[in-house]
N, CA, C and O atoms as a Tinker XYZ file with bonds, in Angstrom:
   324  protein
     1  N     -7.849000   -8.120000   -5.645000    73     2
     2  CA    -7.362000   -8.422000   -4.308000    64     1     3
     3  C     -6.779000   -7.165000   -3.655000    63     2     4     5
     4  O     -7.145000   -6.794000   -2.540000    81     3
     5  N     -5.889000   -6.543000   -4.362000    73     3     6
     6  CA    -5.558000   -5.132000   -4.083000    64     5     7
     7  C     -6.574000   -4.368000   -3.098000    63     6     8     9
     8  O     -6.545000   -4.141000   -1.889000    81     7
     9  N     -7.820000   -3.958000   -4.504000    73     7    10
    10  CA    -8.562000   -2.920000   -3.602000    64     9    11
    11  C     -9.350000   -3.311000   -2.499000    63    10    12    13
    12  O     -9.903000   -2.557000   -1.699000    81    11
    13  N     -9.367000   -4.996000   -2.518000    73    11    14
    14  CA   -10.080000   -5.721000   -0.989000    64    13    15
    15  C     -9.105000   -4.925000   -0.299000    63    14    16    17
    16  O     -9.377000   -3.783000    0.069000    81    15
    17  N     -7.959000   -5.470000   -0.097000    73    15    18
    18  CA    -6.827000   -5.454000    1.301000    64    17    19
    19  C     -7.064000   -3.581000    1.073000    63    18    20    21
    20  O     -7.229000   -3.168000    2.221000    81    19
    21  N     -7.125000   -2.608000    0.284000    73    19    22
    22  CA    -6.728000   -1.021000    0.618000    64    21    23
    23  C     -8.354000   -1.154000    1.590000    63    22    24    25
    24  O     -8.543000   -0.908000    2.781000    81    23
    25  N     -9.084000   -1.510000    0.802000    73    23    26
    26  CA   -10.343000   -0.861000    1.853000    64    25    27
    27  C    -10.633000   -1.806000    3.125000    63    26    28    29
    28  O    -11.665000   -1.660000    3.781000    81    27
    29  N     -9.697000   -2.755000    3.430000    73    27    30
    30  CA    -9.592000   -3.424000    4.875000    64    29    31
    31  C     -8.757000   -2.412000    5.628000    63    30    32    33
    32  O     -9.369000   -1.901000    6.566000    81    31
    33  N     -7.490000   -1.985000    5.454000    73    31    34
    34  CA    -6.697000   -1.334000    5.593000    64    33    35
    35  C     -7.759000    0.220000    5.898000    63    34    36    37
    36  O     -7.689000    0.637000    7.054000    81    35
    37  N     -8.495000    0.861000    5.120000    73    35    38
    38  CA    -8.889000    2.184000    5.440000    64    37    39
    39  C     -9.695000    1.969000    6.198000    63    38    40    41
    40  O     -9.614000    2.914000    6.982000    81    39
    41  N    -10.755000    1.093000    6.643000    73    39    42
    42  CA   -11.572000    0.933000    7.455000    64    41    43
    43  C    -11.140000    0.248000    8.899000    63    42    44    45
    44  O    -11.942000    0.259000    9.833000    81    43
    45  N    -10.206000   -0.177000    8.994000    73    43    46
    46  CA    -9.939000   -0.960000    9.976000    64    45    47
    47  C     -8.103000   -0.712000   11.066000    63    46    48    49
    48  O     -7.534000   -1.403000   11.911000    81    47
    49  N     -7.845000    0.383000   10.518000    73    47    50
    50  CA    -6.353000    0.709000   10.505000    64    49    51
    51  C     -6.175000    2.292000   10.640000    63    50    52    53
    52  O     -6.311000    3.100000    9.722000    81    51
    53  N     -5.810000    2.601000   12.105000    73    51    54
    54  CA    -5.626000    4.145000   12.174000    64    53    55
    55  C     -4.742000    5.070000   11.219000    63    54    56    57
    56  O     -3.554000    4.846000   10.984000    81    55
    57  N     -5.468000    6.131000   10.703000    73    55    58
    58  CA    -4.340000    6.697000    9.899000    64    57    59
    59  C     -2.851000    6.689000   10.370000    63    58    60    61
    60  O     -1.945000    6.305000    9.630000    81    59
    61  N     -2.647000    7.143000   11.665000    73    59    62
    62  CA    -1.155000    7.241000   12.155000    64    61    63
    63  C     -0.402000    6.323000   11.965000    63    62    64    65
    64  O      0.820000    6.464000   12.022000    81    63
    65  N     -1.069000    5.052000   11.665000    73    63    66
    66  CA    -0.112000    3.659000   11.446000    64    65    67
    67  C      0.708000    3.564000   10.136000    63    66    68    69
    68  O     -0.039000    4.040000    9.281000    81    67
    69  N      1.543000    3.293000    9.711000    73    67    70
    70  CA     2.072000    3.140000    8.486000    64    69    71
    71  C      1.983000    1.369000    8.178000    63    70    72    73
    72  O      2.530000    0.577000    8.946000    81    71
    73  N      1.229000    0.928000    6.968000    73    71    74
    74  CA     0.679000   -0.494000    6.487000    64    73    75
    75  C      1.147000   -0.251000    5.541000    63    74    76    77
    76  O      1.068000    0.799000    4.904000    81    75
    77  N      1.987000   -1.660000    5.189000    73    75    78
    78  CA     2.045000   -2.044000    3.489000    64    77    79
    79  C      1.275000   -3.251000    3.353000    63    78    80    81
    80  O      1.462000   -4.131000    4.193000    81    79
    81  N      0.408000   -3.444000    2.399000    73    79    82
    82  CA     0.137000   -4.546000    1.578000    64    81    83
    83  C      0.797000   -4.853000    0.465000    63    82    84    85
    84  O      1.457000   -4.014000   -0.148000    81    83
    85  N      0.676000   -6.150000    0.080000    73    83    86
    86  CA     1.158000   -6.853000   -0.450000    64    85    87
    87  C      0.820000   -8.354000   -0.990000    63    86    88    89
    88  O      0.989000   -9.384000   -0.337000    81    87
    89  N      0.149000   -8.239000   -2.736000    73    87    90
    90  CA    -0.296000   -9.503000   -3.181000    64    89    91
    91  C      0.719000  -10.317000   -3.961000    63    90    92    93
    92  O      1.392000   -9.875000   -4.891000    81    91
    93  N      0.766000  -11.797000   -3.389000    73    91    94
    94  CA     1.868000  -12.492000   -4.002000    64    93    95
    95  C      1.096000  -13.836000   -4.575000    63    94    96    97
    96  O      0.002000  -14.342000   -4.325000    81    95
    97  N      1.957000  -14.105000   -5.275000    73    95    98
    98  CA     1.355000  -15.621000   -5.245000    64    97    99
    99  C      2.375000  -16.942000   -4.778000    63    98   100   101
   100  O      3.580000  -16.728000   -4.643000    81    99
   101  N      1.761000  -18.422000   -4.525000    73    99   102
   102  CA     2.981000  -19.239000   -4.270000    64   101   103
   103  C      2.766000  -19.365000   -2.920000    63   102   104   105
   104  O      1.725000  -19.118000   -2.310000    81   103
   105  N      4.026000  -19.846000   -2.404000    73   103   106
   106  CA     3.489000  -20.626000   -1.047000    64   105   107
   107  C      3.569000  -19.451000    0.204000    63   106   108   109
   108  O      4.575000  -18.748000    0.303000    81   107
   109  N      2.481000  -19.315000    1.091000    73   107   110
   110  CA     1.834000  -18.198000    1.616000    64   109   111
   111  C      3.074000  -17.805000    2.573000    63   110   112   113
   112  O      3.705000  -16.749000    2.532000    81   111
   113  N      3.269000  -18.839000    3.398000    73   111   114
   114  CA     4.121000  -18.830000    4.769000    64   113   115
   115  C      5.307000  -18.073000    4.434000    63   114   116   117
   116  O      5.718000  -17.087000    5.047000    81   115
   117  N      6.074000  -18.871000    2.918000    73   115   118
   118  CA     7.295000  -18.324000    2.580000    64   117   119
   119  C      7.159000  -17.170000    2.571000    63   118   120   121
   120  O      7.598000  -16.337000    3.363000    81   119
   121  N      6.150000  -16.961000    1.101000    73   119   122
   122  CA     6.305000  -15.267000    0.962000    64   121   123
   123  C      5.959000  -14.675000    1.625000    63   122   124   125
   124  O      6.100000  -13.493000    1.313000    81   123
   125  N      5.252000  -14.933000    3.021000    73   123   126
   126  CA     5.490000  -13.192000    4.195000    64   125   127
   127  C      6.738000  -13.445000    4.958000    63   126   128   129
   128  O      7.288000  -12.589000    5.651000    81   127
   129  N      7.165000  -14.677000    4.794000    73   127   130
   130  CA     8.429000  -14.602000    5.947000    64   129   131
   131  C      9.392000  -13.942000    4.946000    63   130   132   133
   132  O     10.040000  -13.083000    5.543000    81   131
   133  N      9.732000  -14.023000    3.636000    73   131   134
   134  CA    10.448000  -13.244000    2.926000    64   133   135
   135  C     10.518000  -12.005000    2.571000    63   134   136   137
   136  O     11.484000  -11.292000    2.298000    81   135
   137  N      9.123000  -11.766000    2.608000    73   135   138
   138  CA     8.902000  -10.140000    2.560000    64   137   139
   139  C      9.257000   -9.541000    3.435000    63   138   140   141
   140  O      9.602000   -8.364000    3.335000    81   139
   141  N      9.261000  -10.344000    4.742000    73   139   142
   142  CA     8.912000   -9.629000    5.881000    64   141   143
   143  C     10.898000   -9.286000    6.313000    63   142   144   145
   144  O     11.359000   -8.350000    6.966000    81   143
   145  N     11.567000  -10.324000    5.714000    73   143   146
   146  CA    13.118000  -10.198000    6.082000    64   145   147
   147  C     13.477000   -8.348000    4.364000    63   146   148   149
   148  O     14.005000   -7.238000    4.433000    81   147
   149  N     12.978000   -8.925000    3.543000    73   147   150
   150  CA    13.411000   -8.046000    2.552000    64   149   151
   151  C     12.924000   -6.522000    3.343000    63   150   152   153
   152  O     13.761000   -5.685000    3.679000    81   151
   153  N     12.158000   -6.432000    3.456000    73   151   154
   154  CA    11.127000   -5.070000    4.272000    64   153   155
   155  C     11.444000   -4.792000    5.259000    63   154   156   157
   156  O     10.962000   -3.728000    5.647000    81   155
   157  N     12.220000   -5.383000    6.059000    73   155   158
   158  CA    12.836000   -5.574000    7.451000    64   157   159
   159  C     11.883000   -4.967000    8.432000    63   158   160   161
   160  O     12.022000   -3.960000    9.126000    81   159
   161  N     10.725000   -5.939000    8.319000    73   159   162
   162  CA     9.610000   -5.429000    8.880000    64   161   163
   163  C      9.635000   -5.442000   10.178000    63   162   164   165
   164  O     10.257000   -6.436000   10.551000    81   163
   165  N      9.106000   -4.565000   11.390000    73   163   166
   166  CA     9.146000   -4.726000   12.436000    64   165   167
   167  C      7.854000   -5.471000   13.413000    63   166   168   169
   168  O      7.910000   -5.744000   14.612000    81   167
   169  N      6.643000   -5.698000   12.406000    73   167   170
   170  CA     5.567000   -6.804000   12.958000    64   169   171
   171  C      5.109000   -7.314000   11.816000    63   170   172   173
   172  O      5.214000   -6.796000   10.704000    81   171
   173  N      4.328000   -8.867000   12.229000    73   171   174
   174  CA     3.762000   -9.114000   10.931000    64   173   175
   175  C      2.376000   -9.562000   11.735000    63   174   176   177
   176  O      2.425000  -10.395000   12.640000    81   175
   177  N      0.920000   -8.819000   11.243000    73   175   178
   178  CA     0.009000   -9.001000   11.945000    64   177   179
   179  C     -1.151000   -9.934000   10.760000    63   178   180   181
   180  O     -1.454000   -9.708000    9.589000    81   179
   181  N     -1.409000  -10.615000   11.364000    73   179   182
   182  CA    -2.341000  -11.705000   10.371000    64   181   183
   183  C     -3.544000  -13.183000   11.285000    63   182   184   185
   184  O     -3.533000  -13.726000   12.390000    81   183
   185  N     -4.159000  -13.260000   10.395000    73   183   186
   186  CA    -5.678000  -13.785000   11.179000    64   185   187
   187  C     -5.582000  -15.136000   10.818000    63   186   188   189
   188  O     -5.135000  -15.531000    9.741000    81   187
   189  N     -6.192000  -16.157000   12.125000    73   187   190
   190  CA    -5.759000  -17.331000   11.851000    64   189   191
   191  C     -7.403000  -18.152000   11.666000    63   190   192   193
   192  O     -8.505000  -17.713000   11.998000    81   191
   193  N     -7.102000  -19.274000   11.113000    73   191   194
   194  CA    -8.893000  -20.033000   11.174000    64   193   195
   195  C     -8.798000  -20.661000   12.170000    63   194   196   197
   196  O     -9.177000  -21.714000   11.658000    81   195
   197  N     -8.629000  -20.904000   13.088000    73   195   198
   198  CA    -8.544000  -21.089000   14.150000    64   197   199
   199  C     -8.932000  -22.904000   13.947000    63   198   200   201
   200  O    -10.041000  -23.335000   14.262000    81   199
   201  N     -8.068000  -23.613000   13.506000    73   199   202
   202  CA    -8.257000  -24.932000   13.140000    64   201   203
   203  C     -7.467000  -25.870000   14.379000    63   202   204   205
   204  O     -6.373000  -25.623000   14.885000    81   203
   205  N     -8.186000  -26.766000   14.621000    73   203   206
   206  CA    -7.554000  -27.426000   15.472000    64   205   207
   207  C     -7.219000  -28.781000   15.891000    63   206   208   209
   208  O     -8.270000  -29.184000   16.391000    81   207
   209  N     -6.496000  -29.565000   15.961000    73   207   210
   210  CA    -6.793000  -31.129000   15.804000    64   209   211
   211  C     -5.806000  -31.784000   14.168000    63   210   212   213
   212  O     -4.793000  -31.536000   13.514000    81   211
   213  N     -7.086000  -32.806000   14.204000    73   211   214
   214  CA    -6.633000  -33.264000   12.832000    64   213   215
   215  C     -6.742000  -32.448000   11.682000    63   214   216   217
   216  O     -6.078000  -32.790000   10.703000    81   215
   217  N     -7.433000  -31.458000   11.608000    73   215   218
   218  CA    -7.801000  -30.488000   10.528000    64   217   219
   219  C     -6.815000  -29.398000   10.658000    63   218   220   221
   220  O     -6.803000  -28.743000    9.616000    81   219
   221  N     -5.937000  -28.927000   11.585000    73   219   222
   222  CA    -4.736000  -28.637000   11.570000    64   221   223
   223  C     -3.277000  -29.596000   11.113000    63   222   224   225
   224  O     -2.334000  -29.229000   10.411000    81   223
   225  N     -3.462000  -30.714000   11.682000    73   223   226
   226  CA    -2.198000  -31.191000   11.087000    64   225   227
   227  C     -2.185000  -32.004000    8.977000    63   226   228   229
   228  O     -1.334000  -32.205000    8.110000    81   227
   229  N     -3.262000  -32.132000    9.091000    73   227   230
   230  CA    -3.936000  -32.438000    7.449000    64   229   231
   231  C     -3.625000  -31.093000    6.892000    63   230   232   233
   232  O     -2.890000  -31.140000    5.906000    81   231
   233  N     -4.030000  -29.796000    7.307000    73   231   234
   234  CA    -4.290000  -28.781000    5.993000    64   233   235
   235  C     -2.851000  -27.846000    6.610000    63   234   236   237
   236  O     -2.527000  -26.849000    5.966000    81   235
   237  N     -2.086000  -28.208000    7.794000    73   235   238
   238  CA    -1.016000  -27.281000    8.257000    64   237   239
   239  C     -1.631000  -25.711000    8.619000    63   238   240   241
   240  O     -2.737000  -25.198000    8.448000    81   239
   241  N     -0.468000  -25.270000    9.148000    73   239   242
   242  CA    -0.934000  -23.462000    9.454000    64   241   243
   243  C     -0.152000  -22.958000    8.498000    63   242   244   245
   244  O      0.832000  -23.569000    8.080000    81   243
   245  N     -0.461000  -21.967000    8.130000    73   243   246
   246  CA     0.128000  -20.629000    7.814000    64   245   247
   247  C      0.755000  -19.738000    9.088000    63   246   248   249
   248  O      1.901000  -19.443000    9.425000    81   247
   249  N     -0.129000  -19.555000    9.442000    73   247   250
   250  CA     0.461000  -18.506000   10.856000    64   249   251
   251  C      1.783000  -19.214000   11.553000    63   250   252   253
   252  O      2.859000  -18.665000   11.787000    81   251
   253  N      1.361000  -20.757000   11.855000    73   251   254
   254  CA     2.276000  -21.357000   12.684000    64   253   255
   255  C      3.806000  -21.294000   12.087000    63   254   256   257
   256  O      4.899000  -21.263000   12.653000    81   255
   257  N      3.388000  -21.288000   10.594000    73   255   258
   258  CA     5.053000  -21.375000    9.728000    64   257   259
   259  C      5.264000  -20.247000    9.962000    63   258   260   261
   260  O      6.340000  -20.112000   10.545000    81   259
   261  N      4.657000  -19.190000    9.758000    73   259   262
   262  CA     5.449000  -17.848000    9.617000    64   261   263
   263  C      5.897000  -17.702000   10.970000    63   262   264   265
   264  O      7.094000  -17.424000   11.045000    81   263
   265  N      5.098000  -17.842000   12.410000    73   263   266
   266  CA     5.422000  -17.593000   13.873000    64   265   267
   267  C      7.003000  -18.371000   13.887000    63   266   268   269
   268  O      7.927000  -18.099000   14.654000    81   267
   269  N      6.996000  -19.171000   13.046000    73   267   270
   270  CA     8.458000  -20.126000   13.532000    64   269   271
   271  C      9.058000  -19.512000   12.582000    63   270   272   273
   272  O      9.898000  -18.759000   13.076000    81   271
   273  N      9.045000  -19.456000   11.395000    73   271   274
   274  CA    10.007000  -18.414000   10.584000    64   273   275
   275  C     10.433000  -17.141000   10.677000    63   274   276   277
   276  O     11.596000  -16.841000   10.408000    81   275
   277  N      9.479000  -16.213000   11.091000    73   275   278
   278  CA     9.685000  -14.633000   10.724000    64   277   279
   279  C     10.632000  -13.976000   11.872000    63   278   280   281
   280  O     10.809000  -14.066000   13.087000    81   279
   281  N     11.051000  -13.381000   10.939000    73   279   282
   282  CA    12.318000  -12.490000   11.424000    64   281   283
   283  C     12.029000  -11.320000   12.088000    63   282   284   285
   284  O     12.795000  -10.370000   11.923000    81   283
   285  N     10.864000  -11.182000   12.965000    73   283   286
   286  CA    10.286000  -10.400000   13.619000    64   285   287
   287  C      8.956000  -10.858000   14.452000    63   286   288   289
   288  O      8.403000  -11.895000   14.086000    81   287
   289  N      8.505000  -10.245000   15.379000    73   287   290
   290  CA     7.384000  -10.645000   16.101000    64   289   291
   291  C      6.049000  -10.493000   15.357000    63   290   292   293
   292  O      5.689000   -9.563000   14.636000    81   291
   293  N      5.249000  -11.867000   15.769000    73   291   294
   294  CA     3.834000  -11.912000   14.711000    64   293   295
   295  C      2.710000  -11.966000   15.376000    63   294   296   297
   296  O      2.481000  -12.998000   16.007000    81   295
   297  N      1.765000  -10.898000   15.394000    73   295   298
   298  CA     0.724000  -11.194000   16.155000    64   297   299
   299  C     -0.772000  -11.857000   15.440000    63   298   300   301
   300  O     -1.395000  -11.324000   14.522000    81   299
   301  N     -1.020000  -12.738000   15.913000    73   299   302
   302  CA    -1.830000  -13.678000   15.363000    64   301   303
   303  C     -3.451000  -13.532000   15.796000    63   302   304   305
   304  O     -3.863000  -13.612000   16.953000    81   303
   305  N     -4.134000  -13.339000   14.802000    73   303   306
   306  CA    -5.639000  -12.795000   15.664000    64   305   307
   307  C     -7.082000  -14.105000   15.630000    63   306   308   309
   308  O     -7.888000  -14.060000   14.700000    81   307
   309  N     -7.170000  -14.824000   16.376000    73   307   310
   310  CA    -8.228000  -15.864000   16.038000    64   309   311
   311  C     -9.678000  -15.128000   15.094000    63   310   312   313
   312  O     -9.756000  -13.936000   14.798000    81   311
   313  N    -10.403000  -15.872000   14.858000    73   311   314
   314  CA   -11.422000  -15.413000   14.080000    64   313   315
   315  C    -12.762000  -15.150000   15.266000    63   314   316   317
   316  O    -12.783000  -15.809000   16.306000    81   315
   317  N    -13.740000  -14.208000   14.979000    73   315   318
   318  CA   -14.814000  -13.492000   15.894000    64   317   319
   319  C    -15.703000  -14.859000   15.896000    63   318   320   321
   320  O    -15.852000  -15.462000   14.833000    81   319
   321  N    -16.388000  -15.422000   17.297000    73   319   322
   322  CA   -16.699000  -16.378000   16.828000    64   321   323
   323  C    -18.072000  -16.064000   17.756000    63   322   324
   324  O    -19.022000  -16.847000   17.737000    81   323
């Protein structure tokens, strides 16, 4: 999983930017909203499935928990469709 996220990160992410990754396991929402307070991160950028309806309230968001949790601004990217 590591070297997925480094070579998303090198291909897709200007050098000038400074990125941390980070593989956890356990419940998703928590652990970036926790990381994101421990790291005292100043964005948290992450891609949503763009689910909507009943197939949102059955399987829940991720994004939506962290947007209401995180201790910083989250920019949320729909999927290329």
């Amino acid at each position: 999983a590591q070297k997925q996220m480094n070579a998303i990160v090198e291909s897709h992410v200007p050098k000038s930017l400074s990125v941390t990754t980070v593989i956890e396991l356990g419940d998703e929402a928590q652990g970036i909203v926790n990381h994101a307070k421990e790291a005292r991160s100043e964005l948290i950028v992450m891609g949503t499935h763009g689910r909507t309806g009943i197939k949102r309230v059955l399987l829940g968001s991720v994004a939506e928990k962290v947007v209401r949790h995180a201790p910083c601004p989250v920019m949320t990217i729909p999927p290329e469709k």
